[in-house]
CSV table of C-alpha atoms and ligand atoms in Angstrom, one decimal:
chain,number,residue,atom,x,y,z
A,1,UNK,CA,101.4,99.3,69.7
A,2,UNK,CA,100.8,98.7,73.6
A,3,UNK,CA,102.5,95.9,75.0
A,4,UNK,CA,100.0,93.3,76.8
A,5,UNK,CA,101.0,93.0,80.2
A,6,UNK,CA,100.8,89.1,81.4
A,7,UNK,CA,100.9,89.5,85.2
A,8,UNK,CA,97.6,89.2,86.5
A,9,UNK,CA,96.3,87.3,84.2
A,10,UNK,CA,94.8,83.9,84.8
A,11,UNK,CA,95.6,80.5,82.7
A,12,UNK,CA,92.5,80.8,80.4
A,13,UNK,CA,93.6,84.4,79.4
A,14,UNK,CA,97.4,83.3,78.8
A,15,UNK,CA,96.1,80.9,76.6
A,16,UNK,CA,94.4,82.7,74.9
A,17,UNK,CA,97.0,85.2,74.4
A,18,UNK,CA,99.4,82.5,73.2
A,19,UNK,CA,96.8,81.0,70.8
A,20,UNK,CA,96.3,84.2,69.3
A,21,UNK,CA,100.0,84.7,68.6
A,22,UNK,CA,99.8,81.4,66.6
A,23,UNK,CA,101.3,79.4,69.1
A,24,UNK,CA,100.4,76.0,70.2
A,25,UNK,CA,98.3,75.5,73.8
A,26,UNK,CA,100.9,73.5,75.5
A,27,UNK,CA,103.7,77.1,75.7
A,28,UNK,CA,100.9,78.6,77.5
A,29,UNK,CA,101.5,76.4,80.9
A,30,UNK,CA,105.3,76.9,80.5
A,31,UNK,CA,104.6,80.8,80.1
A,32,UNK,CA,102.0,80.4,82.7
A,33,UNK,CA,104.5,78.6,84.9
A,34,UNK,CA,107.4,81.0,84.1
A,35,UNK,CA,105.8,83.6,85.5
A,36,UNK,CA,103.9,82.5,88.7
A,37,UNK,CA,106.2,79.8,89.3
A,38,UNK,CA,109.7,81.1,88.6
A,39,UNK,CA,108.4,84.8,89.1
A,40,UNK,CA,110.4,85.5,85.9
A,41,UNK,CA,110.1,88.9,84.4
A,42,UNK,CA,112.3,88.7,81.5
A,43,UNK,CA,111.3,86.4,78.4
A,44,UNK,CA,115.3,86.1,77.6
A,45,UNK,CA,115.0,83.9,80.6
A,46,UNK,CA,112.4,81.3,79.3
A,47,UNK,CA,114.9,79.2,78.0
A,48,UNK,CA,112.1,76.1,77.5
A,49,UNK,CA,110.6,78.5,74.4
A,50,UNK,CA,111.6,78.7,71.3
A,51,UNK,CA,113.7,81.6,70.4
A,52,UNK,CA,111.4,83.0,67.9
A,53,UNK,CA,108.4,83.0,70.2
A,54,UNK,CA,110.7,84.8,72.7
A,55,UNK,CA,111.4,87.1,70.4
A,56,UNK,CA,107.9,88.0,69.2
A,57,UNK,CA,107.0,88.3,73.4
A,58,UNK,CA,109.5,90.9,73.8
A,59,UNK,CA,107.6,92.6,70.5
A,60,UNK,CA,104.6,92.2,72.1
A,61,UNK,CA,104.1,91.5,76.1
A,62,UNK,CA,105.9,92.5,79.3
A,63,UNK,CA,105.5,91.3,82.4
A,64,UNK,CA,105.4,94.4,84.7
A,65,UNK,CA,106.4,94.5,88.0
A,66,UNK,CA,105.7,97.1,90.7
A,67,UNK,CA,108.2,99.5,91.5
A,68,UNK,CA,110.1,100.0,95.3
A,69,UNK,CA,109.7,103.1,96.9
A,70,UNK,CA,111.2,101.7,99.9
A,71,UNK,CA,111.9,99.2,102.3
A,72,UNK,CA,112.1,98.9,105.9
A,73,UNK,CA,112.9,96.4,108.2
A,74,UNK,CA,112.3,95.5,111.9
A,75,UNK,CA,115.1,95.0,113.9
A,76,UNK,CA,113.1,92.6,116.7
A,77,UNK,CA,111.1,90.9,114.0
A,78,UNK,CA,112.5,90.7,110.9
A,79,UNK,CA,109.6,92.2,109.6
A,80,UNK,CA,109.2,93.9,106.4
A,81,UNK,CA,107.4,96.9,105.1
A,82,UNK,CA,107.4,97.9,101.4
A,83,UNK,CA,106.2,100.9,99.6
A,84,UNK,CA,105.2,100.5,96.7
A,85,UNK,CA,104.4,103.0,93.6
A,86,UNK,CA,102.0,102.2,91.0
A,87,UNK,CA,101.9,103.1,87.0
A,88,UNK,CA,99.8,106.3,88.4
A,89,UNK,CA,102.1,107.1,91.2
A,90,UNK,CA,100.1,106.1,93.5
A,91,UNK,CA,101.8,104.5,96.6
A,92,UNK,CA,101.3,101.4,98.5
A,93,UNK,CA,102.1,99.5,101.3
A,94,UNK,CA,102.9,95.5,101.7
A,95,UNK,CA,104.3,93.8,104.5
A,96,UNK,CA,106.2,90.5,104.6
A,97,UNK,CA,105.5,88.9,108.3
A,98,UNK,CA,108.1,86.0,109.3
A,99,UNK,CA,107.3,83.6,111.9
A,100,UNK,CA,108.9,80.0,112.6
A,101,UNK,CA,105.9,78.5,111.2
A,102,UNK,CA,104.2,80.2,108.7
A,103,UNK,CA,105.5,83.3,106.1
A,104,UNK,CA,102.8,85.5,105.8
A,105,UNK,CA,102.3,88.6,103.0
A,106,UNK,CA,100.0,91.1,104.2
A,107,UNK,CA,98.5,93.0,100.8
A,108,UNK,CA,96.6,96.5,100.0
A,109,UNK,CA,93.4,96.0,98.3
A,110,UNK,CA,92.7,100.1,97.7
A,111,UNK,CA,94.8,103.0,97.8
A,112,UNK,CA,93.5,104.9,100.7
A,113,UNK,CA,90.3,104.1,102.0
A,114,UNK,CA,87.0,105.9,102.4
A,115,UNK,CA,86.0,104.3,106.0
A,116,UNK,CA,87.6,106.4,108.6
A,117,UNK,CA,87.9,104.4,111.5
A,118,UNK,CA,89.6,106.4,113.5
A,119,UNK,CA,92.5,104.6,115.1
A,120,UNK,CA,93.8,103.5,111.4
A,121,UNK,CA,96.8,105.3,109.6
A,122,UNK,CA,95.4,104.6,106.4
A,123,UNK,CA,92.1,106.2,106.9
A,124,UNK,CA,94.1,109.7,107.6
A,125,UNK,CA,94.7,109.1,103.9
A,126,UNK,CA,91.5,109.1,102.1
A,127,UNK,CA,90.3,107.0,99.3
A,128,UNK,CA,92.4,107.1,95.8
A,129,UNK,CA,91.0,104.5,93.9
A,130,UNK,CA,90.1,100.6,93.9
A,131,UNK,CA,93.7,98.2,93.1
A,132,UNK,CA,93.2,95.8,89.8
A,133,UNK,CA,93.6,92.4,90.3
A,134,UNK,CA,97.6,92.6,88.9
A,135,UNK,CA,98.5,95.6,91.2
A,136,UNK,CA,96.9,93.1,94.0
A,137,UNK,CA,99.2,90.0,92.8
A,138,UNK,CA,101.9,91.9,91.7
A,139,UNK,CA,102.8,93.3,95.6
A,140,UNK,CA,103.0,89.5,96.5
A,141,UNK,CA,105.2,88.8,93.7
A,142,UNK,CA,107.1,91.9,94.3
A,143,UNK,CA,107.6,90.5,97.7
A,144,UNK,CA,108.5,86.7,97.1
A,145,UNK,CA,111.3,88.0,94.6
A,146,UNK,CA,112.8,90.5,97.1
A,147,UNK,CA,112.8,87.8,100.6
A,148,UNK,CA,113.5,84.9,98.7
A,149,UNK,CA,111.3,82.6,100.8
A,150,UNK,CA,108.7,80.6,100.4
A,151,UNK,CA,105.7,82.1,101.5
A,152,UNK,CA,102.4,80.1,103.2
A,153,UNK,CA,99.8,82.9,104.3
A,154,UNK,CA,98.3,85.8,102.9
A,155,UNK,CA,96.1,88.3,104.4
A,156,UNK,CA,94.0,91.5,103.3
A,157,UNK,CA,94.7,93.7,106.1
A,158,UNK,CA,96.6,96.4,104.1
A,159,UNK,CA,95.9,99.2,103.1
A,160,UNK,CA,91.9,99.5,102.3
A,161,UNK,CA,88.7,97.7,102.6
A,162,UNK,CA,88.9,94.1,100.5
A,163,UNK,CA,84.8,94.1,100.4
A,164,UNK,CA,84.6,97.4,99.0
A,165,UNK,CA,86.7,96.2,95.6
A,166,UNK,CA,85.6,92.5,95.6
A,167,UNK,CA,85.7,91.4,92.1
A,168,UNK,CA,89.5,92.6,91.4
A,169,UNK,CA,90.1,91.0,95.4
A,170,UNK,CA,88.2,87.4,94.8
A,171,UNK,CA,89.9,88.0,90.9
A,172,UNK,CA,93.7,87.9,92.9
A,173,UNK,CA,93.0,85.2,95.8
A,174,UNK,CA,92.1,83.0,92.7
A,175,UNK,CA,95.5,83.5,90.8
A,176,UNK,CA,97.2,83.3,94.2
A,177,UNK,CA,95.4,79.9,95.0
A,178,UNK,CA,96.0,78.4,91.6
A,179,UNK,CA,98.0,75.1,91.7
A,180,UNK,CA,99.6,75.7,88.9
A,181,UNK,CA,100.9,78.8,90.1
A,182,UNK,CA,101.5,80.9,93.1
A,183,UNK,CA,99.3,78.1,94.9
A,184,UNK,CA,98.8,80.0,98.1
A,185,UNK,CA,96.2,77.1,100.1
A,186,UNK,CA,92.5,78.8,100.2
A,187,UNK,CA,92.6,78.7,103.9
A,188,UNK,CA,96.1,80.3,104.3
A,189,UNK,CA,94.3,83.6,102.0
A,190,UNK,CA,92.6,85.7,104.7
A,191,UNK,CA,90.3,88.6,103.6
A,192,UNK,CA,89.7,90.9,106.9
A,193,UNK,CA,86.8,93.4,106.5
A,194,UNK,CA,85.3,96.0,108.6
A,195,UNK,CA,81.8,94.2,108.2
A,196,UNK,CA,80.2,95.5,104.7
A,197,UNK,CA,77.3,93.0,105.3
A,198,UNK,CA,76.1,92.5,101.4
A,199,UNK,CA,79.4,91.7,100.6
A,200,UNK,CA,79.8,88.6,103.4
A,201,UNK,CA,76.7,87.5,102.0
A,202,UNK,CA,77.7,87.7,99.0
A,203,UNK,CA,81.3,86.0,99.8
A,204,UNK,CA,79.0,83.3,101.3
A,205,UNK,CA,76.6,82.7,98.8
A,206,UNK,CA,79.8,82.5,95.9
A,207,UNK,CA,81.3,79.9,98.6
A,208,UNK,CA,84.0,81.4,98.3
A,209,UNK,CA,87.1,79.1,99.7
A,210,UNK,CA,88.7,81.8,101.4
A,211,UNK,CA,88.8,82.7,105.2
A,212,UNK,CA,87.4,85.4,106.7
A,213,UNK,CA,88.2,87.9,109.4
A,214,UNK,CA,85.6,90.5,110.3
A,215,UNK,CA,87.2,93.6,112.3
A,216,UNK,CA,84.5,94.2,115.3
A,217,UNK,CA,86.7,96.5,117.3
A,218,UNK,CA,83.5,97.2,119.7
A,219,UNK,CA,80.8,95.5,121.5
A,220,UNK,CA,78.1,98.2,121.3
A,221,UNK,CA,76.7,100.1,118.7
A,222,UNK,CA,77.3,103.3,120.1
A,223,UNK,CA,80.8,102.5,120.4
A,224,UNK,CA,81.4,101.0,117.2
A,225,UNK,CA,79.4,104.3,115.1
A,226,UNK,CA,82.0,106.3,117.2
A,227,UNK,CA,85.1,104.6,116.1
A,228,UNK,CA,84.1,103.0,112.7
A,229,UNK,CA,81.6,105.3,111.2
A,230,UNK,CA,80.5,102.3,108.6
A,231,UNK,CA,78.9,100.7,111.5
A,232,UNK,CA,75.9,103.5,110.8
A,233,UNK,CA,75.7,101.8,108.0
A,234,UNK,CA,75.3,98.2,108.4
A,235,UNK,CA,75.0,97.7,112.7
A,236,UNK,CA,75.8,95.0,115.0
A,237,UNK,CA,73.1,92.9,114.8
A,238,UNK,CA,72.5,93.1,110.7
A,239,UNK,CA,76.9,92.3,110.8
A,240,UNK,CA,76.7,89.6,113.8
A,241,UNK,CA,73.7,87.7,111.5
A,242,UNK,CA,75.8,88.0,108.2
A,243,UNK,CA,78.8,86.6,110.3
A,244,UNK,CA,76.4,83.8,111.2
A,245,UNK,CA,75.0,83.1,108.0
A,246,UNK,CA,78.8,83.2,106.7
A,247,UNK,CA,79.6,80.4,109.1
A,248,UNK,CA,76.9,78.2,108.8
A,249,UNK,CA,77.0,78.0,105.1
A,250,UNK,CA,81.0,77.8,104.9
A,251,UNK,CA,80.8,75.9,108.5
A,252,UNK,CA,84.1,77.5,108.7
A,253,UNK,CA,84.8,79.7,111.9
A,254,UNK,CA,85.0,83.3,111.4
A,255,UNK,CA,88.0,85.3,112.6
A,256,UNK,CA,86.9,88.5,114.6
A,257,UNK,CA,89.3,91.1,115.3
A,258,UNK,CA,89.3,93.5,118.0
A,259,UNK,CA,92.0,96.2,118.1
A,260,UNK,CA,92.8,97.2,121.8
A,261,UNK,CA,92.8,100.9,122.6
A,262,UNK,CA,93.4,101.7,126.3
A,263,UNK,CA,90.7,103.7,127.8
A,264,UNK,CA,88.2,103.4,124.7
A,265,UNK,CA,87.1,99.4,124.2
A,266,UNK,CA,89.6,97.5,126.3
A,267,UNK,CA,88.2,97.3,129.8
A,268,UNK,CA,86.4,93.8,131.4
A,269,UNK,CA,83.0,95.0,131.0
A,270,UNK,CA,83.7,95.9,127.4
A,271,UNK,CA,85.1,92.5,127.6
A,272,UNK,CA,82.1,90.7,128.8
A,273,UNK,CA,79.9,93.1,126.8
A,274,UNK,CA,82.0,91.5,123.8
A,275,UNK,CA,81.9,87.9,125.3
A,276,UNK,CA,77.9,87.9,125.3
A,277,UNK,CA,77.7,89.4,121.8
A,278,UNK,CA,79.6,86.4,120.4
A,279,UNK,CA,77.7,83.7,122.9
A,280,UNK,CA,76.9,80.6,121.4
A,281,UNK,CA,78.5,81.7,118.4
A,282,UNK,CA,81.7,78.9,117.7
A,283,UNK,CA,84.6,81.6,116.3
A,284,UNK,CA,87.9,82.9,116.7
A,285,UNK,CA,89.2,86.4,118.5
A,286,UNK,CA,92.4,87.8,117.6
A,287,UNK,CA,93.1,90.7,119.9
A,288,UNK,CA,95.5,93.2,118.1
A,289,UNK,CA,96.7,95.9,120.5
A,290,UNK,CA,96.7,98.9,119.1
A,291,UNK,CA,99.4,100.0,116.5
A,292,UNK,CA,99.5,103.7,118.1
A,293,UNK,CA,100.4,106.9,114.9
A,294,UNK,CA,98.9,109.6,116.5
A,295,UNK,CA,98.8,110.8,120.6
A,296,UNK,CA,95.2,110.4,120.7
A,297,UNK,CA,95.1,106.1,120.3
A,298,UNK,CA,96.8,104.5,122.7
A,299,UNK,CA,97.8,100.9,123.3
A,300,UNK,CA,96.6,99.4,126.6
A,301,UNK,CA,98.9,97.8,128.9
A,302,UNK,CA,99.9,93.9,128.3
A,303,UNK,CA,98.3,93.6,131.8
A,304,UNK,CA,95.2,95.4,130.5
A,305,UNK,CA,95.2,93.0,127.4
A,306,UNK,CA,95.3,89.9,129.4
A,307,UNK,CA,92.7,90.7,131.7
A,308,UNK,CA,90.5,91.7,128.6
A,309,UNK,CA,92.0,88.5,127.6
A,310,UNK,CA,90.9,86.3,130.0
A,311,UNK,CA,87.6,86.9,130.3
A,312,UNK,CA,87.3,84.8,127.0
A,313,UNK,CA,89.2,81.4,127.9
A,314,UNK,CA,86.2,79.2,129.6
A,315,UNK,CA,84.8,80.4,125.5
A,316,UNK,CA,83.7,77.9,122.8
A,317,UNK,CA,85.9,80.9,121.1
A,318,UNK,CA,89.8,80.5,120.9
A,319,UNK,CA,91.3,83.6,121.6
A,320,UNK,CA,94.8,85.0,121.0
A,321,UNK,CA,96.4,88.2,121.3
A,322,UNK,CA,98.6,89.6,118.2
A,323,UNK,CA,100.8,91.7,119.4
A,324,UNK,CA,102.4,93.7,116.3
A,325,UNK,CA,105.6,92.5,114.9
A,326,UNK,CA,107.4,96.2,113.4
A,327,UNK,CA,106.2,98.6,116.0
A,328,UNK,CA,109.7,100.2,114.9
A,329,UNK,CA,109.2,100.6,111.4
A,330,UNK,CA,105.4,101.9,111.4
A,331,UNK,CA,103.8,98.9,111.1
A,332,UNK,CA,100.2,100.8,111.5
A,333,UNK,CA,99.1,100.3,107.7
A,334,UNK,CA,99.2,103.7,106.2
A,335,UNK,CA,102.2,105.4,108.2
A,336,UNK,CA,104.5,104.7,105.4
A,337,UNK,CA,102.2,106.1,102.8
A,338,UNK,CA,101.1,109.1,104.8
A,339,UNK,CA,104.6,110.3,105.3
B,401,LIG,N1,89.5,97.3,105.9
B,401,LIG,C1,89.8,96.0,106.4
B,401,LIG,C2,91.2,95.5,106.2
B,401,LIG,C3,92.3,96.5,106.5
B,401,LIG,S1,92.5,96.9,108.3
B,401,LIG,C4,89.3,95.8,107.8
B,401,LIG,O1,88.8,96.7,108.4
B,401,LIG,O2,89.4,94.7,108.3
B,401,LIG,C5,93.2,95.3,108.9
B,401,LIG,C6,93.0,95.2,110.4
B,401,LIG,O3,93.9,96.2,111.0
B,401,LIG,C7,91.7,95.5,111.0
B,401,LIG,O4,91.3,94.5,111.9
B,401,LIG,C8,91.8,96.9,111.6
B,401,LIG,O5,90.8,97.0,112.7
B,401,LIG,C9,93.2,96.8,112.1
B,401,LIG,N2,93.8,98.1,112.4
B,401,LIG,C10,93.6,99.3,111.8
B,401,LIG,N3,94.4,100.2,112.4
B,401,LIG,C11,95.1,99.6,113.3
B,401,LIG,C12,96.1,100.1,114.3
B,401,LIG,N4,96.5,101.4,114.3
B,401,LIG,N5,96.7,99.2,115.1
B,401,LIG,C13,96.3,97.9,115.1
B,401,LIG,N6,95.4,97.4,114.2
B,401,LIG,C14,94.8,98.2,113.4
């Protein structure tokens, strides 16, 4: 018989689970707990069940965990990258971001991804397939048991687009949120996406009680088809009034991202062109200068960035600049996997 496997699942389906073994509601919060609490993956340790019950798991369940590939860590940053490998093979990559304030997990949503933008690792990749929801939880597991810290923030900007696999995404911000359990705050779980426009409607008509990040990368349409071919797809203006939808529904501020690339999108008047784009429109800009993999991308200057920075301060808009913690271990998502 095949084993069930219990990560991923949520409370309801535990209990279920439990009750169908014959066992009484109440062990399904301590199993519940045991696993997304004390991250246990052995039922020998679950020392507040009965032995028998134990012993009829073991028959029955496992709780699998994702196996390392690898590990590297940032000398400057303390930084972490993981590869992981999937029941399939498949590889992917999770990074564990330490900061004085806030501990941050930064998850794959897809193996691969079918958008080709062109300044991203993982695009060089392709698209595999779409992560289920335990694949998605089980990389922050994976990563709380190895670091050994308690960890406040997660974010979507791994490997693949969130908005192209939503259900199994949504399925693992809600295990991650659950009080019970991982309890990752809703506004510490940040789901970036390159703008798929029926899915930010969608996200806003669920209120869903996540944040979002949308990754603009361009001011101009022509720009953007060149360096994110989905922008053929769904343009500027049909993204910008999705994003304003999205924020006037949630009244939450959306995140745009703009990745930096010297000599393609990073000069003043791409600046202002960006700035009047976004007028009147109360949001955030994170400016991420570019992660460089290949000779063709380059990062701009940090002069360059703050002049393209400043251009935004007299803004509604706060603005900050992410510079990349792990430019020595390949922090562009993808590297690791492509190698
Ligand atoms: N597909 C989603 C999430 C993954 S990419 C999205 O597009 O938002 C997460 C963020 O990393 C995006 O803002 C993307 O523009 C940015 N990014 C991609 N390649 C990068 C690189 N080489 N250097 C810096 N940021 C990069």
């Amino acid at each position: 018989m095949k084993k069930t496997n219990l990560t991923g699942l949520t409370a309801d389906e535990i209990e279920k689970f439990v009750v169908s073994l014959g066992e009484k509601r109440f062990r399904a919060k301590q199993l519940y707990s045991w696993i997304y609490t004390r991250l246990a993956t052995q039922f020998d340790e679950m020392t507040n069940l009965s032995k028998d019950f134990r012993a009829r798991l073991n028959e029955v369940a496992t709780i699998a965990t994702l196996e390392k590939v690898k590990s590297i860590r940032s000398s400057e940053s303390n930084t972490q990258k993981f590869l992981f490998k999937l029941n399939d093979g498949a590889q992917i990559e999770s990074v564990f971001i330490p900061e004085p304030r806030r501990k941050t997990v930064c998850l794959s949503s897809q193996v691969g991804c079918a958008l080709g933008c062109q300044f991203c690792a993982t695009a060089t990749l392709g698209f595999k397939r779409d992560l289920k929801r335990r694949e998605i939880i089980a990389q922050l597991m994976a990563i709380m048991r190895e670091v050994d810290e308690d960890i406040t923030n997660v974010v979507f900007m791994g490997m693949g687009e969130p908005f192209l696999n939503y259900d199994e995404v949504i399925a693992a911000c809600r295990l991650m949120n659950h009080p019970d359990g991982l309890a990752v705050g809703n506004r510490r779980i940040v789901i970036s996406t390159c703008g798929i426009v029926p899915a930010i409607r969608r996200f806003a008509d669920e209120n869903q009680p996540f944040k979002l990040a949308i990754s603009l990368n361009a001011p101009t349409d022509e720009l953007r088809n060149r360096i994110m071919p989905i922008n053929k797809k769904y343009p500027l203006s049909t993204l910008i009034s999705a994003a304003r939808y999205y924020s006037l529904k949630a009244r939450f501020r959306v995140t745009f991202e703009y990745v930096l690339i010297a000599g393609v999108n990073d000069s003043v008047q791409d600046a202002r062109m960006l700035r009047k784009l976004l007028s009147g429109f109360p949001c955030k800009i994170n400016l991420i200068p570019l992660n460089p993999f290949s000779p063709d991308w380059k990062r701009p200057s940090e002069d360059q960035v703050n002049r393209f920075a400043a251009e935004f301060y007299d803004m509604h808009a706060v603005v900050s600049v992410r510079w990349s913690r792990g430019a020595d271990i390949q922090a562009a998502c993808g590297q690791l996997a492509a190698k």
